[in-house]
Amino acid sequence: MKRKSKQHHLTPEELKKVQQVELELLIEFDRICRKHAINYSLDGGTLIGAVRHKGFIPWDDDADVVMTRPEYEKFLAVVERELDHGRFYFHEIGRTPGYRWGYAKLRRRDSAFVRLGQEHMPYEQGIFLDIFVADQVPDNYLLRCLCNFHCYVIRKILYSKVGKYASSAFKRPIYWLLNLIPEKAIKRYYRFYVRFRNRKPTQTVKCITFPTSNRYYGYKRKWFEDTMDMAFEGAVLRGSRHYDEYLRFRFGDYMKLPPVEKRKTHAVSKVSFPPEMEQDFLTRGYETYG
């Protein structure tokens, strides 16, 4: 039986440093995308932060972007050539052994942000930027419901490597059984299903391996295609021109601050930062991110 790791609770100083690294990741991602005319949008809490705070939500410890499948394929074609490998590295389901998420991560070297229950995963886990991919799903609601269930099964099989340790006692045996499916087999099927889903354009899209926020089981494609410049922590990044429609659909009244008890961070067991940023944070970190 795998020994359970202890949760590390981020201090306010650590949270600010996590956000500083994530801003580096966002700026590097944006640099590559602008150079090659690749379209993307800030997503989730990062998009809310851009609109409501002109930067990070003060208690948020992650950063998200989203792009349609064609734009993502363009990004994949150039990322290894363009990336500043001295500071960053890239994880992707088709390129990183043991990586089982259907969305990619751009990570910072010489750092750590290890999610609780994922200590055993066979790859380095630096502070990251999530890069979500919006794939075509059916416009017909009943077909979209079937598609969503199909995506749910794929997601749970991929997650089983983590779930067999990190889930409840009731679910662990199920994940142990799902984890018997070879990684190469489920990844091969995932690639097939991505091709199948994107064989013709639809007006509705979703990330195949990430749950949607409601039972609509998808989002309007235009929300991720029609973008504009947005200010974010003094940088200029890209966000949906339809941010209000999208964020209200997904989160409701996103301009209203949630109660303190719902301002949660991710459960992590380890966090560390690039050595060169420690002194920099002490001298100007609070001024930039306070």
PDB file of C-alpha atoms in Angstrom:
ATOM      1  CA  MET A   1       0.000   0.000   0.000  1.00  0.00           C
ATOM      2  CA  LYS A   2       1.327   3.407  -1.021  1.00  0.00           C
ATOM      3  CA  ARG A   3       1.999   5.699   1.942  1.00  0.00           C
ATOM      4  CA  LYS A   4      -0.180   8.809   1.896  1.00  0.00           C
ATOM      5  CA  SER A   5       1.699  12.107   1.656  1.00  0.00           C
ATOM      6  CA  LYS A   6       1.014  15.033   3.937  1.00  0.00           C
ATOM      7  CA  GLN A   7      -0.643  18.133   2.527  1.00  0.00           C
ATOM      8  CA  HIS A   8       1.400  21.310   2.418  1.00  0.00           C
ATOM      9  CA  HIS A   9      -0.625  24.495   2.907  1.00  0.00           C
ATOM     10  CA  LEU A  10       0.707  27.403   0.876  1.00  0.00           C
ATOM     11  CA  THR A  11       1.714  30.457   2.870  1.00  0.00           C
ATOM     12  CA  PRO A  12       0.753  33.904   1.508  1.00  0.00           C
ATOM     13  CA  GLU A  13       4.388  34.431   0.507  1.00  0.00           C
ATOM     14  CA  GLU A  14       4.503  31.086  -1.346  1.00  0.00           C
ATOM     15  CA  LEU A  15       1.233  31.867  -3.133  1.00  0.00           C
ATOM     16  CA  LYS A  16       2.646  35.144  -4.414  1.00  0.00           C
ATOM     17  CA  LYS A  17       5.752  33.364  -5.665  1.00  0.00           C
ATOM     18  CA  VAL A  18       3.639  30.701  -7.392  1.00  0.00           C
ATOM     19  CA  GLN A  19       1.762  33.482  -9.186  1.00  0.00           C
ATOM     20  CA  GLN A  20       5.032  35.144 -10.171  1.00  0.00           C
ATOM     21  CA  VAL A  21       6.232  31.926 -11.809  1.00  0.00           C
ATOM     22  CA  GLU A  22       2.854  31.421 -13.502  1.00  0.00           C
ATOM     23  CA  LEU A  23       3.089  34.914 -14.967  1.00  0.00           C
ATOM     24  CA  GLU A  24       6.454  33.931 -16.471  1.00  0.00           C
ATOM     25  CA  LEU A  25       4.771  30.883 -18.005  1.00  0.00           C
ATOM     26  CA  LEU A  26       1.888  32.925 -19.398  1.00  0.00           C
ATOM     27  CA  ILE A  27       4.246  35.465 -20.960  1.00  0.00           C
ATOM     28  CA  GLU A  28       6.369  32.720 -22.554  1.00  0.00           C
ATOM     29  CA  PHE A  29       3.264  30.967 -23.896  1.00  0.00           C
ATOM     30  CA  ASP A  30       1.920  34.254 -25.276  1.00  0.00           C
ATOM     31  CA  ARG A  31       5.286  35.057 -26.891  1.00  0.00           C
ATOM     32  CA  ILE A  32       5.282  31.798 -28.846  1.00  0.00           C
ATOM     33  CA  CYS A  33       1.633  32.167 -29.850  1.00  0.00           C
ATOM     34  CA  ARG A  34       2.026  35.742 -31.088  1.00  0.00           C
ATOM     35  CA  LYS A  35       5.157  34.901 -33.062  1.00  0.00           C
ATOM     36  CA  HIS A  36       3.310  32.167 -34.956  1.00  0.00           C
ATOM     37  CA  ALA A  37      -0.173  33.780 -35.115  1.00  0.00           C
ATOM     38  CA  ILE A  38      -1.679  31.125 -32.847  1.00  0.00           C
ATOM     39  CA  ASN A  39      -4.946  32.107 -31.199  1.00  0.00           C
ATOM     40  CA  TYR A  40      -5.771  31.343 -27.560  1.00  0.00           C
ATOM     41  CA  SER A  41      -7.746  32.732 -24.626  1.00  0.00           C
ATOM     42  CA  LEU A  42      -7.159  32.979 -20.922  1.00  0.00           C
ATOM     43  CA  ASP A  43      -9.572  30.582 -19.253  1.00  0.00           C
ATOM     44  CA  GLY A  44     -11.379  29.834 -16.014  1.00  0.00           C
ATOM     45  CA  GLY A  45     -10.187  31.709 -12.951  1.00  0.00           C
ATOM     46  CA  THR A  46      -7.381  33.292 -14.950  1.00  0.00           C
ATOM     47  CA  LEU A  47      -9.915  34.939 -17.262  1.00  0.00           C
ATOM     48  CA  ILE A  48     -12.000  36.035 -14.270  1.00  0.00           C
ATOM     49  CA  GLY A  49      -8.837  37.486 -12.765  1.00  0.00           C
ATOM     50  CA  ALA A  50      -8.085  39.451 -15.935  1.00  0.00           C
ATOM     51  CA  VAL A  51     -11.579  40.947 -15.994  1.00  0.00           C
ATOM     52  CA  ARG A  52     -12.158  41.473 -12.277  1.00  0.00           C
ATOM     53  CA  HIS A  53      -8.630  42.113 -10.945  1.00  0.00           C
ATOM     54  CA  LYS A  54      -6.547  42.909 -14.053  1.00  0.00           C
ATOM     55  CA  GLY A  55      -4.383  39.997 -12.930  1.00  0.00           C
ATOM     56  CA  PHE A  56      -4.537  36.976 -10.674  1.00  0.00           C
ATOM     57  CA  ILE A  57      -7.445  36.354  -8.360  1.00  0.00           C
ATOM     58  CA  PRO A  58      -5.635  37.056  -5.063  1.00  0.00           C
ATOM     59  CA  TRP A  59      -6.084  33.510  -3.698  1.00  0.00           C
ATOM     60  CA  ASP A  60      -5.723  31.622  -7.012  1.00  0.00           C
ATOM     61  CA  ASP A  61      -2.751  29.262  -7.344  1.00  0.00           C
ATOM     62  CA  ASP A  62      -3.071  28.122 -10.958  1.00  0.00           C
ATOM     63  CA  ALA A  63      -3.180  29.594 -14.459  1.00  0.00           C
ATOM     64  CA  ASP A  64      -5.269  28.383 -17.407  1.00  0.00           C
ATOM     65  CA  VAL A  65      -5.448  29.035 -21.121  1.00  0.00           C
ATOM     66  CA  VAL A  66      -7.605  27.397 -23.786  1.00  0.00           C
ATOM     67  CA  MET A  67      -7.346  27.007 -27.555  1.00  0.00           C
ATOM     68  CA  THR A  68      -9.253  25.135 -30.251  1.00  0.00           C
ATOM     69  CA  ARG A  69      -7.789  21.911 -31.636  1.00  0.00           C
ATOM     70  CA  PRO A  70      -6.470  23.474 -34.907  1.00  0.00           C
ATOM     71  CA  GLU A  71      -4.658  26.201 -32.945  1.00  0.00           C
ATOM     72  CA  TYR A  72      -3.282  23.614 -30.522  1.00  0.00           C
ATOM     73  CA  GLU A  73      -1.868  21.560 -33.399  1.00  0.00           C
ATOM     74  CA  LYS A  74      -0.096  24.692 -34.638  1.00  0.00           C
ATOM     75  CA  PHE A  75       1.311  25.201 -31.140  1.00  0.00           C
ATOM     76  CA  LEU A  76       2.527  21.597 -30.942  1.00  0.00           C
ATOM     77  CA  ALA A  77       4.355  22.041 -34.231  1.00  0.00           C
ATOM     78  CA  VAL A  78       6.524  24.886 -32.894  1.00  0.00           C
ATOM     79  CA  VAL A  79       6.701  24.640 -29.099  1.00  0.00           C
ATOM     80  CA  GLU A  80       9.829  22.487 -28.801  1.00  0.00           C
ATOM     81  CA  ARG A  81      11.703  24.675 -31.276  1.00  0.00           C
ATOM     82  CA  GLU A  82      10.598  28.005 -29.808  1.00  0.00           C
ATOM     83  CA  LEU A  83      10.509  27.266 -26.071  1.00  0.00           C
ATOM     84  CA  ASP A  84      13.157  28.764 -23.786  1.00  0.00           C
ATOM     85  CA  HIS A  85      14.392  25.382 -22.569  1.00  0.00           C
ATOM     86  CA  GLY A  86      16.697  26.984 -20.044  1.00  0.00           C
ATOM     87  CA  ARG A  87      13.653  28.010 -17.988  1.00  0.00           C
ATOM     88  CA  PHE A  88      10.722  25.916 -19.180  1.00  0.00           C
ATOM     89  CA  TYR A  89       9.656  22.447 -20.297  1.00  0.00           C
ATOM     90  CA  PHE A  90       6.487  21.038 -21.842  1.00  0.00           C
ATOM     91  CA  HIS A  91       4.357  18.014 -20.930  1.00  0.00           C
ATOM     92  CA  GLU A  92       1.801  16.551 -23.316  1.00  0.00           C
ATOM     93  CA  ILE A  93      -0.115  13.270 -23.446  1.00  0.00           C
ATOM     94  CA  GLY A  94       1.405  12.195 -26.762  1.00  0.00           C
ATOM     95  CA  ARG A  95       4.970  13.219 -25.880  1.00  0.00           C
ATOM     96  CA  THR A  96       5.538  12.597 -22.173  1.00  0.00           C
ATOM     97  CA  PRO A  97       5.734   8.996 -20.873  1.00  0.00           C
ATOM     98  CA  GLY A  98       3.412   8.487 -17.923  1.00  0.00           C
ATOM     99  CA  TYR A  99       1.562  11.774 -18.490  1.00  0.00           C
ATOM    100  CA  ARG A 100      -2.157  10.965 -18.482  1.00  0.00           C
ATOM    101  CA  TRP A 101      -3.988  14.294 -18.825  1.00  0.00           C
ATOM    102  CA  GLY A 102      -5.739  15.343 -22.037  1.00  0.00           C
ATOM    103  CA  TYR A 103      -4.562  18.919 -21.592  1.00  0.00           C
ATOM    104  CA  ALA A 104      -0.930  19.995 -21.748  1.00  0.00           C
ATOM    105  CA  LYS A 105       1.205  21.731 -19.132  1.00  0.00           C
ATOM    106  CA  LEU A 106       3.966  24.253 -19.634  1.00  0.00           C
ATOM    107  CA  ARG A 107       6.234  24.009 -16.574  1.00  0.00           C
ATOM    108  CA  ARG A 108       9.014  26.005 -14.915  1.00  0.00           C
ATOM    109  CA  ARG A 109      12.385  24.340 -14.446  1.00  0.00           C
ATOM    110  CA  ASP A 110      13.982  24.260 -10.982  1.00  0.00           C
ATOM    111  CA  SER A 111      10.575  24.428  -9.292  1.00  0.00           C
ATOM    112  CA  ALA A 112       8.062  22.002  -7.808  1.00  0.00           C
ATOM    113  CA  PHE A 113       4.291  22.036  -7.414  1.00  0.00           C
ATOM    114  CA  VAL A 114       3.343  18.439  -6.646  1.00  0.00           C
ATOM    115  CA  ARG A 115      -0.375  17.790  -6.353  1.00  0.00           C
ATOM    116  CA  LEU A 116      -1.361  15.707  -3.354  1.00  0.00           C
ATOM    117  CA  GLY A 117      -1.748  12.079  -4.418  1.00  0.00           C
ATOM    118  CA  GLN A 118       0.392  12.471  -7.548  1.00  0.00           C
ATOM    119  CA  GLU A 119       3.824  12.047  -5.967  1.00  0.00           C
ATOM    120  CA  HIS A 120       4.264   8.670  -7.690  1.00  0.00           C
ATOM    121  CA  MET A 121       3.707   9.959 -11.228  1.00  0.00           C
ATOM    122  CA  PRO A 122       6.812   9.274 -13.358  1.00  0.00           C
ATOM    123  CA  TYR A 123       7.659  12.776 -14.539  1.00  0.00           C
ATOM    124  CA  GLU A 124       8.984  16.023 -13.117  1.00  0.00           C
ATOM    125  CA  GLN A 125       6.291  18.262 -11.626  1.00  0.00           C
ATOM    126  CA  GLY A 126       7.273  21.915 -11.762  1.00  0.00           C
ATOM    127  CA  ILE A 127       4.960  24.900 -11.328  1.00  0.00           C
ATOM    128  CA  PHE A 128       2.710  24.860 -14.383  1.00  0.00           C
ATOM    129  CA  LEU A 129       0.362  26.557 -16.815  1.00  0.00           C
ATOM    130  CA  ASP A 130      -2.585  24.387 -17.931  1.00  0.00           C
ATOM    131  CA  ILE A 131      -3.203  24.469 -21.700  1.00  0.00           C
ATOM    132  CA  PHE A 132      -6.728  23.211 -22.398  1.00  0.00           C
ATOM    133  CA  VAL A 133      -7.836  22.066 -25.845  1.00  0.00           C
ATOM    134  CA  ALA A 134     -11.397  22.629 -27.086  1.00  0.00           C
ATOM    135  CA  ASP A 135     -12.458  19.745 -29.346  1.00  0.00           C
ATOM    136  CA  GLN A 136     -15.593  19.542 -31.486  1.00  0.00           C
ATOM    137  CA  VAL A 137     -18.599  17.881 -29.833  1.00  0.00           C
ATOM    138  CA  PRO A 138     -22.108  17.348 -31.269  1.00  0.00           C
ATOM    139  CA  ASP A 139     -24.452  20.308 -31.539  1.00  0.00           C
ATOM    140  CA  ASN A 140     -27.387  17.950 -30.946  1.00  0.00           C
ATOM    141  CA  TYR A 141     -27.978  17.753 -27.197  1.00  0.00           C
ATOM    142  CA  LEU A 142     -28.741  14.015 -26.962  1.00  0.00           C
ATOM    143  CA  LEU A 143     -25.680  13.143 -29.009  1.00  0.00           C
ATOM    144  CA  ARG A 144     -23.661  15.533 -26.866  1.00  0.00           C
ATOM    145  CA  CYS A 145     -24.844  13.727 -23.721  1.00  0.00           C
ATOM    146  CA  LEU A 146     -23.631  10.426 -25.168  1.00  0.00           C
ATOM    147  CA  CYS A 147     -20.361  12.077 -26.126  1.00  0.00           C
ATOM    148  CA  ASN A 148     -19.982  13.441 -22.615  1.00  0.00           C
ATOM    149  CA  PHE A 149     -20.402   9.959 -21.096  1.00  0.00           C
ATOM    150  CA  HIS A 150     -17.840   8.603 -23.554  1.00  0.00           C
ATOM    151  CA  CYS A 151     -15.423  11.366 -22.532  1.00  0.00           C
ATOM    152  CA  TYR A 152     -16.109  10.604 -18.862  1.00  0.00           C
ATOM    153  CA  VAL A 153     -15.044   6.979 -19.324  1.00  0.00           C
ATOM    154  CA  ILE A 154     -11.844   7.990 -21.132  1.00  0.00           C
ATOM    155  CA  ARG A 155     -11.057  10.523 -18.399  1.00  0.00           C
ATOM    156  CA  LYS A 156     -11.526   7.989 -15.604  1.00  0.00           C
ATOM    157  CA  ILE A 157      -9.309   5.404 -17.304  1.00  0.00           C
ATOM    158  CA  LEU A 158      -6.572   7.992 -17.725  1.00  0.00           C
ATOM    159  CA  TYR A 159      -7.021   9.145 -14.119  1.00  0.00           C
ATOM    160  CA  SER A 160      -6.869   5.593 -12.736  1.00  0.00           C
ATOM    161  CA  LYS A 161      -3.093   5.797 -12.188  1.00  0.00           C
ATOM    162  CA  VAL A 162      -3.823   8.508  -9.602  1.00  0.00           C
ATOM    163  CA  GLY A 163      -7.282   7.379  -8.513  1.00  0.00           C
ATOM    164  CA  LYS A 164      -6.158   3.946  -7.325  1.00  0.00           C
ATOM    165  CA  TYR A 165      -4.271   5.751  -4.540  1.00  0.00           C
ATOM    166  CA  ALA A 166      -5.927   9.139  -4.117  1.00  0.00           C
ATOM    167  CA  SER A 167      -9.640   8.323  -4.267  1.00  0.00           C
ATOM    168  CA  SER A 168     -12.028   7.055  -1.590  1.00  0.00           C
ATOM    169  CA  ALA A 169     -11.825   3.486  -0.287  1.00  0.00           C
ATOM    170  CA  PHE A 170     -14.969   2.630  -2.277  1.00  0.00           C
ATOM    171  CA  LYS A 171     -13.554   3.883  -5.587  1.00  0.00           C
ATOM    172  CA  ARG A 172      -9.989   2.608  -5.257  1.00  0.00           C
ATOM    173  CA  PRO A 173     -10.762  -0.985  -6.389  1.00  0.00           C
ATOM    174  CA  ILE A 174     -12.522   0.357  -9.479  1.00  0.00           C
ATOM    175  CA  TYR A 175      -9.506   2.500 -10.359  1.00  0.00           C
ATOM    176  CA  TRP A 176      -7.180  -0.448  -9.742  1.00  0.00           C
ATOM    177  CA  LEU A 177      -9.165  -2.422 -12.350  1.00  0.00           C
ATOM    178  CA  LEU A 178      -9.218   0.501 -14.812  1.00  0.00           C
ATOM    179  CA  ASN A 179      -5.480   0.910 -14.369  1.00  0.00           C
ATOM    180  CA  LEU A 180      -4.966  -2.599 -15.762  1.00  0.00           C
ATOM    181  CA  ILE A 181      -5.715  -1.116 -19.190  1.00  0.00           C
ATOM    182  CA  PRO A 182      -2.257  -0.426 -20.680  1.00  0.00           C
ATOM    183  CA  GLU A 183      -1.271   3.217 -20.927  1.00  0.00           C
ATOM    184  CA  LYS A 184      -0.345   2.832 -24.596  1.00  0.00           C
ATOM    185  CA  ALA A 185      -3.778   1.382 -25.363  1.00  0.00           C
ATOM    186  CA  ILE A 186      -5.810   4.146 -23.731  1.00  0.00           C
ATOM    187  CA  LYS A 187      -3.586   6.839 -25.237  1.00  0.00           C
ATOM    188  CA  ARG A 188      -3.949   5.262 -28.664  1.00  0.00           C
ATOM    189  CA  TYR A 189      -7.732   5.237 -28.235  1.00  0.00           C
ATOM    190  CA  TYR A 190      -7.692   8.835 -26.977  1.00  0.00           C
ATOM    191  CA  ARG A 191      -5.840   9.944 -30.153  1.00  0.00           C
ATOM    192  CA  PHE A 192      -8.353   8.050 -32.285  1.00  0.00           C
ATOM    193  CA  TYR A 193     -11.271   9.669 -30.496  1.00  0.00           C
ATOM    194  CA  VAL A 194      -9.786  13.159 -30.885  1.00  0.00           C
ATOM    195  CA  ARG A 195      -9.515  12.582 -34.653  1.00  0.00           C
ATOM    196  CA  PHE A 196     -13.063  11.219 -34.733  1.00  0.00           C
ATOM    197  CA  ARG A 197     -14.525  14.171 -32.838  1.00  0.00           C
ATOM    198  CA  ASN A 198     -12.753  16.735 -35.032  1.00  0.00           C
ATOM    199  CA  ARG A 199     -13.568  15.224 -38.415  1.00  0.00           C
ATOM    200  CA  LYS A 200     -16.154  17.968 -39.119  1.00  0.00           C
ATOM    201  CA  PRO A 201     -16.773  21.395 -37.581  1.00  0.00           C
ATOM    202  CA  THR A 202     -19.483  22.018 -34.999  1.00  0.00           C
ATOM    203  CA  GLN A 203     -20.533  25.117 -33.102  1.00  0.00           C
ATOM    204  CA  THR A 204     -20.039  23.360 -29.738  1.00  0.00           C
ATOM    205  CA  VAL A 205     -16.719  22.370 -28.210  1.00  0.00           C
ATOM    206  CA  LYS A 206     -15.289  21.028 -24.953  1.00  0.00           C
ATOM    207  CA  CYS A 207     -12.099  19.631 -23.482  1.00  0.00           C
ATOM    208  CA  ILE A 208     -12.609  15.881 -23.849  1.00  0.00           C
ATOM    209  CA  THR A 209     -10.849  14.939 -20.623  1.00  0.00           C
ATOM    210  CA  PHE A 210     -12.125  17.724 -18.364  1.00  0.00           C
ATOM    211  CA  PRO A 211     -15.647  17.975 -16.895  1.00  0.00           C
ATOM    212  CA  THR A 212     -17.907  20.823 -17.942  1.00  0.00           C
ATOM    213  CA  SER A 213     -19.440  23.177 -15.386  1.00  0.00           C
ATOM    214  CA  ASN A 214     -23.064  22.215 -16.095  1.00  0.00           C
ATOM    215  CA  ARG A 215     -25.249  19.782 -17.998  1.00  0.00           C
ATOM    216  CA  TYR A 216     -24.984  21.630 -21.269  1.00  0.00           C
ATOM    217  CA  TYR A 217     -21.795  19.542 -21.747  1.00  0.00           C
ATOM    218  CA  GLY A 218     -20.094  22.024 -24.016  1.00  0.00           C
ATOM    219  CA  TYR A 219     -19.298  25.636 -24.853  1.00  0.00           C
ATOM    220  CA  LYS A 220     -19.771  27.862 -27.888  1.00  0.00           C
ATOM    221  CA  ARG A 221     -16.806  27.629 -30.210  1.00  0.00           C
ATOM    222  CA  LYS A 222     -16.889  31.388 -30.823  1.00  0.00           C
ATOM    223  CA  TRP A 223     -16.009  31.966 -27.151  1.00  0.00           C
ATOM    224  CA  PHE A 224     -12.542  30.554 -27.810  1.00  0.00           C
ATOM    225  CA  GLU A 225     -12.030  31.764 -31.379  1.00  0.00           C
ATOM    226  CA  ASP A 226     -12.908  35.458 -31.136  1.00  0.00           C
ATOM    227  CA  THR A 227     -10.281  36.954 -28.822  1.00  0.00           C
ATOM    228  CA  MET A 228      -8.777  40.316 -27.923  1.00  0.00           C
ATOM    229  CA  ASP A 229      -5.881  41.748 -25.921  1.00  0.00           C
ATOM    230  CA  MET A 230      -6.349  41.958 -22.166  1.00  0.00           C
ATOM    231  CA  ALA A 231      -4.238  43.496 -19.412  1.00  0.00           C
ATOM    232  CA  PHE A 232      -2.921  40.986 -16.910  1.00  0.00           C
ATOM    233  CA  GLU A 233      -0.442  41.853 -14.143  1.00  0.00           C
ATOM    234  CA  GLY A 234       1.102  44.529 -16.337  1.00  0.00           C
ATOM    235  CA  ALA A 235       1.412  42.181 -19.339  1.00  0.00           C
ATOM    236  CA  VAL A 236      -0.823  42.015 -22.411  1.00  0.00           C
ATOM    237  CA  LEU A 237      -2.367  38.584 -22.987  1.00  0.00           C
ATOM    238  CA  ARG A 238      -5.328  37.265 -24.999  1.00  0.00           C
ATOM    239  CA  GLY A 239      -8.863  36.677 -23.752  1.00  0.00           C
ATOM    240  CA  SER A 240     -12.280  35.942 -25.183  1.00  0.00           C
ATOM    241  CA  ARG A 241     -14.064  38.946 -26.640  1.00  0.00           C
ATOM    242  CA  HIS A 242     -17.229  37.254 -25.341  1.00  0.00           C
ATOM    243  CA  TYR A 243     -15.832  36.939 -21.813  1.00  0.00           C
ATOM    244  CA  ASP A 244     -19.000  38.189 -20.109  1.00  0.00           C
ATOM    245  CA  GLU A 245     -21.289  35.717 -21.891  1.00  0.00           C
ATOM    246  CA  TYR A 246     -18.834  32.853 -21.353  1.00  0.00           C
ATOM    247  CA  LEU A 247     -18.059  33.557 -17.704  1.00  0.00           C
ATOM    248  CA  ARG A 248     -21.729  34.076 -16.778  1.00  0.00           C
ATOM    249  CA  PHE A 249     -22.605  30.788 -18.491  1.00  0.00           C
ATOM    250  CA  ARG A 250     -19.872  28.967 -16.609  1.00  0.00           C
ATOM    251  CA  PHE A 251     -19.740  30.705 -13.219  1.00  0.00           C
ATOM    252  CA  GLY A 252     -22.863  32.842 -12.834  1.00  0.00           C
ATOM    253  CA  ASP A 253     -22.214  36.249 -11.243  1.00  0.00           C
ATOM    254  CA  TYR A 254     -18.436  36.061 -11.630  1.00  0.00           C
ATOM    255  CA  MET A 255     -17.941  39.688 -10.581  1.00  0.00           C
ATOM    256  CA  LYS A 256     -19.154  38.905  -7.069  1.00  0.00           C
ATOM    257  CA  LEU A 257     -16.396  37.738  -4.727  1.00  0.00           C
ATOM    258  CA  PRO A 258     -17.076  34.284  -3.257  1.00  0.00           C
ATOM    259  CA  PRO A 259     -17.247  33.887   0.528  1.00  0.00           C
ATOM    260  CA  VAL A 260     -13.907  33.355   2.256  1.00  0.00           C
ATOM    261  CA  GLU A 261     -14.577  29.658   2.963  1.00  0.00           C
ATOM    262  CA  LYS A 262     -14.876  28.972  -0.794  1.00  0.00           C
ATOM    263  CA  ARG A 263     -11.585  30.637  -1.717  1.00  0.00           C
ATOM    264  CA  LYS A 264      -9.675  27.392  -1.965  1.00  0.00           C
ATOM    265  CA  THR A 265      -6.226  26.491  -3.293  1.00  0.00           C
ATOM    266  CA  HIS A 266      -5.133  23.134  -4.701  1.00  0.00           C
ATOM    267  CA  ALA A 267      -3.968  20.407  -2.345  1.00  0.00           C
ATOM    268  CA  VAL A 268      -0.195  20.030  -2.765  1.00  0.00           C
ATOM    269  CA  SER A 269       2.450  18.017  -0.956  1.00  0.00           C
ATOM    270  CA  LYS A 270       5.501  19.944  -2.138  1.00  0.00           C
ATOM    271  CA  VAL A 271       6.269  23.403  -3.508  1.00  0.00           C
ATOM    272  CA  SER A 272       9.615  25.000  -4.329  1.00  0.00           C
ATOM    273  CA  PHE A 273      10.863  27.862  -6.494  1.00  0.00           C
ATOM    274  CA  PRO A 274      13.739  28.600  -8.889  1.00  0.00           C
ATOM    275  CA  PRO A 275      16.733  29.726  -6.809  1.00  0.00           C
ATOM    276  CA  GLU A 276      17.267  32.857  -8.886  1.00  0.00           C
ATOM    277  CA  MET A 277      13.823  34.225  -8.094  1.00  0.00           C
ATOM    278  CA  GLU A 278      14.168  34.142  -4.294  1.00  0.00           C
ATOM    279  CA  GLN A 279      16.153  37.383  -3.982  1.00  0.00           C
ATOM    280  CA  ASP A 280      14.156  38.983  -6.775  1.00  0.00           C
ATOM    281  CA  PHE A 281      10.929  38.264  -4.897  1.00  0.00           C
ATOM    282  CA  LEU A 282      12.296  39.724  -1.680  1.00  0.00           C
ATOM    283  CA  THR A 283      13.260  42.979  -3.398  1.00  0.00           C
ATOM    284  CA  ARG A 284      10.267  43.568  -5.672  1.00  0.00           C
ATOM    285  CA  GLY A 285       7.801  40.684  -5.384  1.00  0.00           C
ATOM    286  CA  TYR A 286       5.348  42.314  -3.023  1.00  0.00           C
ATOM    287  CA  GLU A 287       5.476  45.536  -5.018  1.00  0.00           C
ATOM    288  CA  THR A 288       4.539  43.693  -8.210  1.00  0.00           C
ATOM    289  CA  TYR A 289       1.994  41.232  -6.850  1.00  0.00           C
ATOM    290  CA  GLY A 290       0.727  42.793  -3.637  1.00  0.00           C
TER     291      GLY A 290
END
